[in-house]
Amino acid sequence: GAGVSQSPSNKVTEKGKDVELRCDPISGHTALYWYRQSLGQGLEFLIYFQGNSAPDKSGLPSDRFSAERTGGSVSTLTIQRTQQEDSAVYLCASSLGGKDREQYFGPGTRLTVT
Amino acid sequence: SQQGEEDPQALSIQEGENATMNCSYKTSINNLQWYRQNSGRGLVHLILIRSNEREKHSGRLRVTLDTSKKSSSLLITASRAADTASYFCATDQGGSEKLVFGKGTKLTVNP
């Protein structure tokens, strides 16, 4: 079956603009995660959705970052008023949820803020 | 913040040799996972070891876990050029489903 897909694969934007990154998880996976990977910070957790529960937003670096998950499937990560330090690869993952589950990662979106 | 810390940061070996990477972590865990990443993009899950397990095998991979030392090792036997990648350990921080990743080991296998 299809894996986790993300779009766009690359995004170049000007500082101050808003961007939206999309993630399509594996069908049937109830848990969805966003991570960010940058040279200086490594792989960082951003936000996690599990079913109908309130998302765990503890990793979002500022209030410019938000995410939603519609219908328990597709998720959109929005970054408002982008800054150069937001440049990174944004990775989405999904899993069946629950304890001891492996996460399946998408190919990522490389965001460059100029 | 990064919990797992892998060492070495970089490892270069010849094809056919074994590669050992280590990971240390700080808090209690339910499980520890190893992932591989090629070319700085998507991660591929390799193996998950639970906190009550000490060793696990999958093909040419062998993972050990020592919860008393808060450390794990990943051994790749009979390495191949295709094993060239970055390897990350990730922990669940005692039941949280969000993963905390180490900074990774960059493995180069020379043909």
mmCIF file of C-alpha atoms in Angstrom:
data_model
loop_
_atom_site.group_PDB
_atom_site.id
_atom_site.type_symbol
_atom_site.label_atom_id
_atom_site.label_comp_id
_atom_site.label_asym_id
_atom_site.label_seq_id
_atom_site.Cartn_x
_atom_site.Cartn_y
_atom_site.Cartn_z
ATOM 1 C CA GLY A 1 0.000 0.000 0.000
ATOM 2 C CA ALA A 2 0.947 3.669 -0.225
ATOM 3 C CA GLY A 3 3.246 5.115 2.376
ATOM 4 C CA VAL A 4 3.160 8.513 4.007
ATOM 5 C CA SER A 5 3.196 11.255 1.416
ATOM 6 C CA GLN A 6 4.099 14.907 1.858
ATOM 7 C CA SER A 7 3.754 17.928 -0.354
ATOM 8 C CA PRO A 8 5.404 19.951 -1.598
ATOM 9 C CA SER A 9 8.766 18.172 -1.625
ATOM 10 C CA ASN A 10 10.549 21.512 -1.733
ATOM 11 C CA LYS A 11 9.347 24.991 -0.852
ATOM 12 C CA VAL A 12 11.232 28.253 -1.166
ATOM 13 C CA THR A 13 9.566 31.259 0.396
ATOM 14 C CA GLU A 14 10.435 34.805 1.311
ATOM 15 C CA LYS A 15 10.851 35.826 4.906
ATOM 16 C CA GLY A 16 7.541 36.998 6.351
ATOM 17 C CA LYS A 17 5.299 34.866 4.117
ATOM 18 C CA ASP A 18 3.051 32.085 5.387
ATOM 19 C CA VAL A 19 3.510 28.488 4.235
ATOM 20 C CA GLU A 20 1.396 25.353 4.439
ATOM 21 C CA LEU A 21 2.872 21.875 4.404
ATOM 22 C CA ARG A 22 0.700 18.850 3.819
ATOM 23 C CA CYS A 23 0.898 15.285 5.062
ATOM 24 C CA ASP A 24 -1.150 12.268 3.939
ATOM 25 C CA PRO A 25 -0.687 9.452 6.463
ATOM 26 C CA ILE A 26 -1.007 5.746 5.804
ATOM 27 C CA SER A 27 -4.670 4.779 5.599
ATOM 28 C CA GLY A 28 -5.929 3.442 8.925
ATOM 29 C CA HIS A 29 -3.171 5.005 11.004
ATOM 30 C CA THR A 30 -4.700 6.908 13.891
ATOM 31 C CA ALA A 31 -1.560 8.677 15.043
ATOM 32 C CA LEU A 32 0.205 11.412 13.086
ATOM 33 C CA TYR A 33 3.394 13.236 14.016
ATOM 34 C CA TRP A 34 5.335 16.215 12.723
ATOM 35 C CA TYR A 35 9.076 16.542 13.213
ATOM 36 C CA ARG A 36 11.620 19.064 12.008
ATOM 37 C CA GLN A 37 15.204 18.346 11.043
ATOM 38 C CA SER A 38 17.756 21.113 10.788
ATOM 39 C CA LEU A 39 21.542 21.172 10.829
ATOM 40 C CA GLY A 40 21.798 22.914 14.132
ATOM 41 C CA GLN A 41 19.020 21.173 16.057
ATOM 42 C CA GLY A 42 18.872 17.653 14.668
ATOM 43 C CA LEU A 43 15.476 15.923 14.638
ATOM 44 C CA GLU A 44 12.907 17.665 16.817
ATOM 45 C CA PHE A 45 9.356 16.674 17.680
ATOM 46 C CA LEU A 46 6.785 19.350 16.845
ATOM 47 C CA ILE A 47 3.235 18.055 17.314
ATOM 48 C CA TYR A 48 1.325 14.783 17.624
ATOM 49 C CA PHE A 49 -2.291 13.849 16.855
ATOM 50 C CA GLN A 50 -3.928 10.687 18.166
ATOM 51 C CA GLY A 51 -7.486 9.953 17.114
ATOM 52 C CA ASN A 52 -9.942 12.492 18.474
ATOM 53 C CA SER A 53 -7.787 13.492 21.426
ATOM 54 C CA ALA A 54 -6.401 16.995 21.799
ATOM 55 C CA PRO A 55 -3.057 17.204 19.992
ATOM 56 C CA ASP A 56 0.208 17.301 21.893
ATOM 57 C CA LYS A 57 1.642 20.648 20.806
ATOM 58 C CA SER A 58 4.510 20.682 23.254
ATOM 59 C CA GLY A 59 7.192 20.749 20.556
ATOM 60 C CA LEU A 60 5.956 23.726 18.555
ATOM 61 C CA PRO A 61 8.739 26.342 18.769
ATOM 62 C CA SER A 62 6.524 29.441 18.654
ATOM 63 C CA ASP A 63 2.939 30.548 18.147
ATOM 64 C CA ARG A 64 3.737 31.096 14.485
ATOM 65 C CA PHE A 65 3.476 27.326 14.100
ATOM 66 C CA SER A 66 0.140 25.530 14.033
ATOM 67 C CA ALA A 67 -1.207 22.279 12.691
ATOM 68 C CA GLU A 68 -4.539 20.682 12.120
ATOM 69 C CA ARG A 69 -5.745 17.283 11.146
ATOM 70 C CA THR A 70 -9.016 17.099 9.278
ATOM 71 C CA GLY A 71 -11.248 14.053 9.432
ATOM 72 C CA GLY A 72 -8.613 12.092 11.269
ATOM 73 C CA SER A 73 -6.523 11.822 8.122
ATOM 74 C CA VAL A 74 -4.708 14.579 6.244
ATOM 75 C CA SER A 75 -2.726 17.088 8.274
ATOM 76 C CA THR A 76 -1.515 20.568 7.449
ATOM 77 C CA LEU A 77 1.354 22.301 9.234
ATOM 78 C CA THR A 78 1.183 26.073 8.888
ATOM 79 C CA ILE A 79 4.032 28.453 9.577
ATOM 80 C CA GLN A 80 3.079 32.115 9.680
ATOM 81 C CA ARG A 81 5.464 35.011 9.060
ATOM 82 C CA THR A 82 8.325 32.652 8.222
ATOM 83 C CA GLN A 83 11.807 33.404 9.503
ATOM 84 C CA GLN A 84 15.153 32.202 8.173
ATOM 85 C CA GLU A 85 15.581 29.947 11.200
ATOM 86 C CA ASP A 86 12.470 28.055 10.066
ATOM 87 C CA SER A 87 14.492 26.637 7.157
ATOM 88 C CA ALA A 88 14.606 22.877 7.686
ATOM 89 C CA VAL A 89 13.219 19.585 6.465
ATOM 90 C CA TYR A 90 9.759 18.987 7.904
ATOM 91 C CA LEU A 91 8.992 15.306 8.346
ATOM 92 C CA CYS A 92 5.613 13.742 8.911
ATOM 93 C CA ALA A 93 5.089 10.255 10.313
ATOM 94 C CA SER A 94 2.114 8.079 11.102
ATOM 95 C CA SER A 95 1.519 4.968 13.151
ATOM 96 C CA LEU A 96 -1.243 2.683 14.388
ATOM 97 C CA GLY A 97 -0.979 4.498 17.710
ATOM 98 C CA GLY A 98 -0.554 3.037 21.154
ATOM 99 C CA LYS A 99 2.454 1.662 22.907
ATOM 100 C CA ASP A 100 5.504 0.256 21.154
ATOM 101 C CA ARG A 101 4.482 1.212 17.644
ATOM 102 C CA GLU A 102 6.935 1.995 14.899
ATOM 103 C CA GLN A 103 6.453 5.247 13.062
ATOM 104 C CA TYR A 104 6.420 5.407 9.280
ATOM 105 C CA PHE A 105 7.967 8.556 7.864
ATOM 106 C CA GLY A 106 7.234 10.489 4.721
ATOM 107 C CA PRO A 107 9.970 11.864 2.450
ATOM 108 C CA GLY A 108 9.762 15.300 4.018
ATOM 109 C CA THR A 109 9.340 18.863 2.780
ATOM 110 C CA ARG A 110 12.507 20.917 2.485
ATOM 111 C CA LEU A 111 11.619 24.496 3.424
ATOM 112 C CA THR A 112 14.002 27.300 2.546
ATOM 113 C CA VAL A 113 13.244 30.804 3.788
ATOM 114 C CA THR A 114 15.162 33.500 1.932
ATOM 115 C CA SER B 1 15.889 18.678 23.319
ATOM 116 C CA GLN B 2 17.895 15.690 22.182
ATOM 117 C CA GLN B 3 17.797 12.797 24.583
ATOM 118 C CA GLY B 4 19.637 10.137 22.675
ATOM 119 C CA GLU B 5 23.269 10.687 21.947
ATOM 120 C CA GLU B 6 24.894 8.437 19.405
ATOM 121 C CA ASP B 7 28.544 7.739 19.064
ATOM 122 C CA PRO B 8 30.554 7.820 17.041
ATOM 123 C CA GLN B 9 29.259 10.804 15.079
ATOM 124 C CA ALA B 10 30.831 9.367 11.945
ATOM 125 C CA LEU B 11 32.119 5.922 11.075
ATOM 126 C CA SER B 12 33.902 4.788 7.927
ATOM 127 C CA ILE B 13 34.520 1.101 7.267
ATOM 128 C CA GLN B 14 35.222 -1.308 4.422
ATOM 129 C CA GLU B 15 32.579 -3.505 2.900
ATOM 130 C CA GLY B 16 32.328 -6.796 4.776
ATOM 131 C CA GLU B 17 33.347 -5.320 8.125
ATOM 132 C CA ASN B 18 30.984 -4.951 11.064
ATOM 133 C CA ALA B 19 29.734 -1.540 12.171
ATOM 134 C CA THR B 20 28.806 -0.769 15.763
ATOM 135 C CA MET B 21 26.955 2.369 16.806
ATOM 136 C CA ASN B 22 26.066 3.313 20.350
ATOM 137 C CA CYS B 23 23.281 5.386 21.843
ATOM 138 C CA SER B 24 22.815 6.764 25.325
ATOM 139 C CA TYR B 25 19.673 8.292 26.769
ATOM 140 C CA LYS B 26 18.656 10.038 29.949
ATOM 141 C CA THR B 27 15.094 9.263 31.050
ATOM 142 C CA SER B 28 13.132 6.059 31.578
ATOM 143 C CA ILE B 29 11.749 4.504 28.430
ATOM 144 C CA ASN B 30 9.221 1.941 27.271
ATOM 145 C CA ASN B 31 11.126 1.268 24.076
ATOM 146 C CA LEU B 32 14.065 2.353 21.980
ATOM 147 C CA GLN B 33 14.025 2.389 18.210
ATOM 148 C CA TRP B 34 16.667 2.644 15.510
ATOM 149 C CA TYR B 35 16.040 4.391 12.216
ATOM 150 C CA ARG B 36 18.068 4.829 9.056
ATOM 151 C CA GLN B 37 18.089 7.924 6.881
ATOM 152 C CA ASN B 38 19.439 8.164 3.357
ATOM 153 C CA SER B 39 20.294 11.488 1.761
ATOM 154 C CA GLY B 40 18.788 13.605 4.527
ATOM 155 C CA ARG B 41 15.171 12.791 3.778
ATOM 156 C CA GLY B 42 12.689 10.166 5.051
ATOM 157 C CA LEU B 43 13.568 7.844 7.885
ATOM 158 C CA VAL B 44 13.171 4.092 7.668
ATOM 159 C CA HIS B 45 12.384 2.104 10.784
ATOM 160 C CA LEU B 46 14.911 -0.666 11.449
ATOM 161 C CA ILE B 47 14.129 -2.236 14.787
ATOM 162 C CA LEU B 48 12.317 -1.602 18.069
ATOM 163 C CA ILE B 49 13.482 -3.044 21.376
ATOM 164 C CA ARG B 50 11.291 -2.881 24.472
ATOM 165 C CA SER B 51 12.596 -1.925 27.867
ATOM 166 C CA ASN B 52 12.216 -5.512 29.136
ATOM 167 C CA GLU B 53 14.293 -6.927 26.276
ATOM 168 C CA ARG B 54 18.061 -7.130 26.249
ATOM 169 C CA GLU B 55 18.826 -8.144 22.702
ATOM 170 C CA LYS B 56 17.028 -8.323 19.405
ATOM 171 C CA HIS B 57 18.007 -9.486 15.923
ATOM 172 C CA SER B 58 16.705 -8.646 12.490
ATOM 173 C CA GLY B 59 18.654 -9.988 9.528
ATOM 174 C CA ARG B 60 22.158 -8.491 9.728
ATOM 175 C CA LEU B 61 21.114 -6.151 12.543
ATOM 176 C CA ARG B 62 21.634 -6.829 16.219
ATOM 177 C CA VAL B 63 20.447 -4.394 18.866
ATOM 178 C CA THR B 64 21.219 -4.544 22.566
ATOM 179 C CA LEU B 65 19.677 -2.534 25.362
ATOM 180 C CA ASP B 66 21.064 -1.962 28.842
ATOM 181 C CA THR B 67 18.490 -0.032 30.855
ATOM 182 C CA SER B 68 20.764 0.139 33.908
ATOM 183 C CA LYS B 69 23.300 2.080 31.844
ATOM 184 C CA LYS B 70 20.656 3.764 29.719
ATOM 185 C CA SER B 71 22.431 2.708 26.572
ATOM 186 C CA SER B 72 21.867 0.731 23.388
ATOM 187 C CA SER B 73 24.032 -0.472 20.566
ATOM 188 C CA LEU B 74 23.294 -1.282 16.942
ATOM 189 C CA LEU B 75 25.535 -3.781 15.191
ATOM 190 C CA ILE B 76 25.421 -4.211 11.430
ATOM 191 C CA THR B 77 27.290 -7.333 10.379
ATOM 192 C CA ALA B 78 28.929 -7.947 7.005
ATOM 193 C CA SER B 79 28.299 -4.367 5.916
ATOM 194 C CA ARG B 80 27.520 -3.435 2.339
ATOM 195 C CA ALA B 81 27.957 -0.196 0.410
ATOM 196 C CA ALA B 82 24.153 0.112 0.463
ATOM 197 C CA ASP B 83 24.282 0.418 4.265
ATOM 198 C CA THR B 84 25.828 3.868 3.841
ATOM 199 C CA ALA B 85 23.400 6.198 5.635
ATOM 200 C CA SER B 86 22.816 8.058 8.875
ATOM 201 C CA TYR B 87 21.530 5.994 11.779
ATOM 202 C CA PHE B 88 19.455 7.449 14.600
ATOM 203 C CA CYS B 89 18.248 6.062 17.874
ATOM 204 C CA ALA B 90 14.944 7.319 19.240
ATOM 205 C CA THR B 91 13.290 6.880 22.600
ATOM 206 C CA ASP B 92 9.722 7.300 23.748
ATOM 207 C CA GLN B 93 10.457 8.928 27.106
ATOM 208 C CA GLY B 94 8.518 6.550 29.320
ATOM 209 C CA GLY B 95 5.348 6.048 27.376
ATOM 210 C CA SER B 96 4.891 9.227 25.421
ATOM 211 C CA GLU B 97 4.336 8.418 21.760
ATOM 212 C CA LYS B 98 6.466 11.293 20.572
ATOM 213 C CA LEU B 99 9.994 10.194 19.775
ATOM 214 C CA VAL B 100 13.136 11.944 20.941
ATOM 215 C CA PHE B 101 15.981 11.420 18.512
ATOM 216 C CA GLY B 102 19.710 11.478 18.928
ATOM 217 C CA LYS B 103 21.964 13.396 16.571
ATOM 218 C CA GLY B 104 22.825 10.292 14.589
ATOM 219 C CA THR B 105 25.848 8.382 13.358
ATOM 220 C CA LYS B 106 26.876 8.862 9.749
ATOM 221 C CA LEU B 107 28.069 5.508 8.434
ATOM 222 C CA THR B 108 30.091 5.215 5.249
ATOM 223 C CA VAL B 109 30.776 1.749 3.867
ATOM 224 C CA ASN B 110 33.498 1.817 1.255
ATOM 225 C CA PRO B 111 33.340 -0.787 -1.543
#
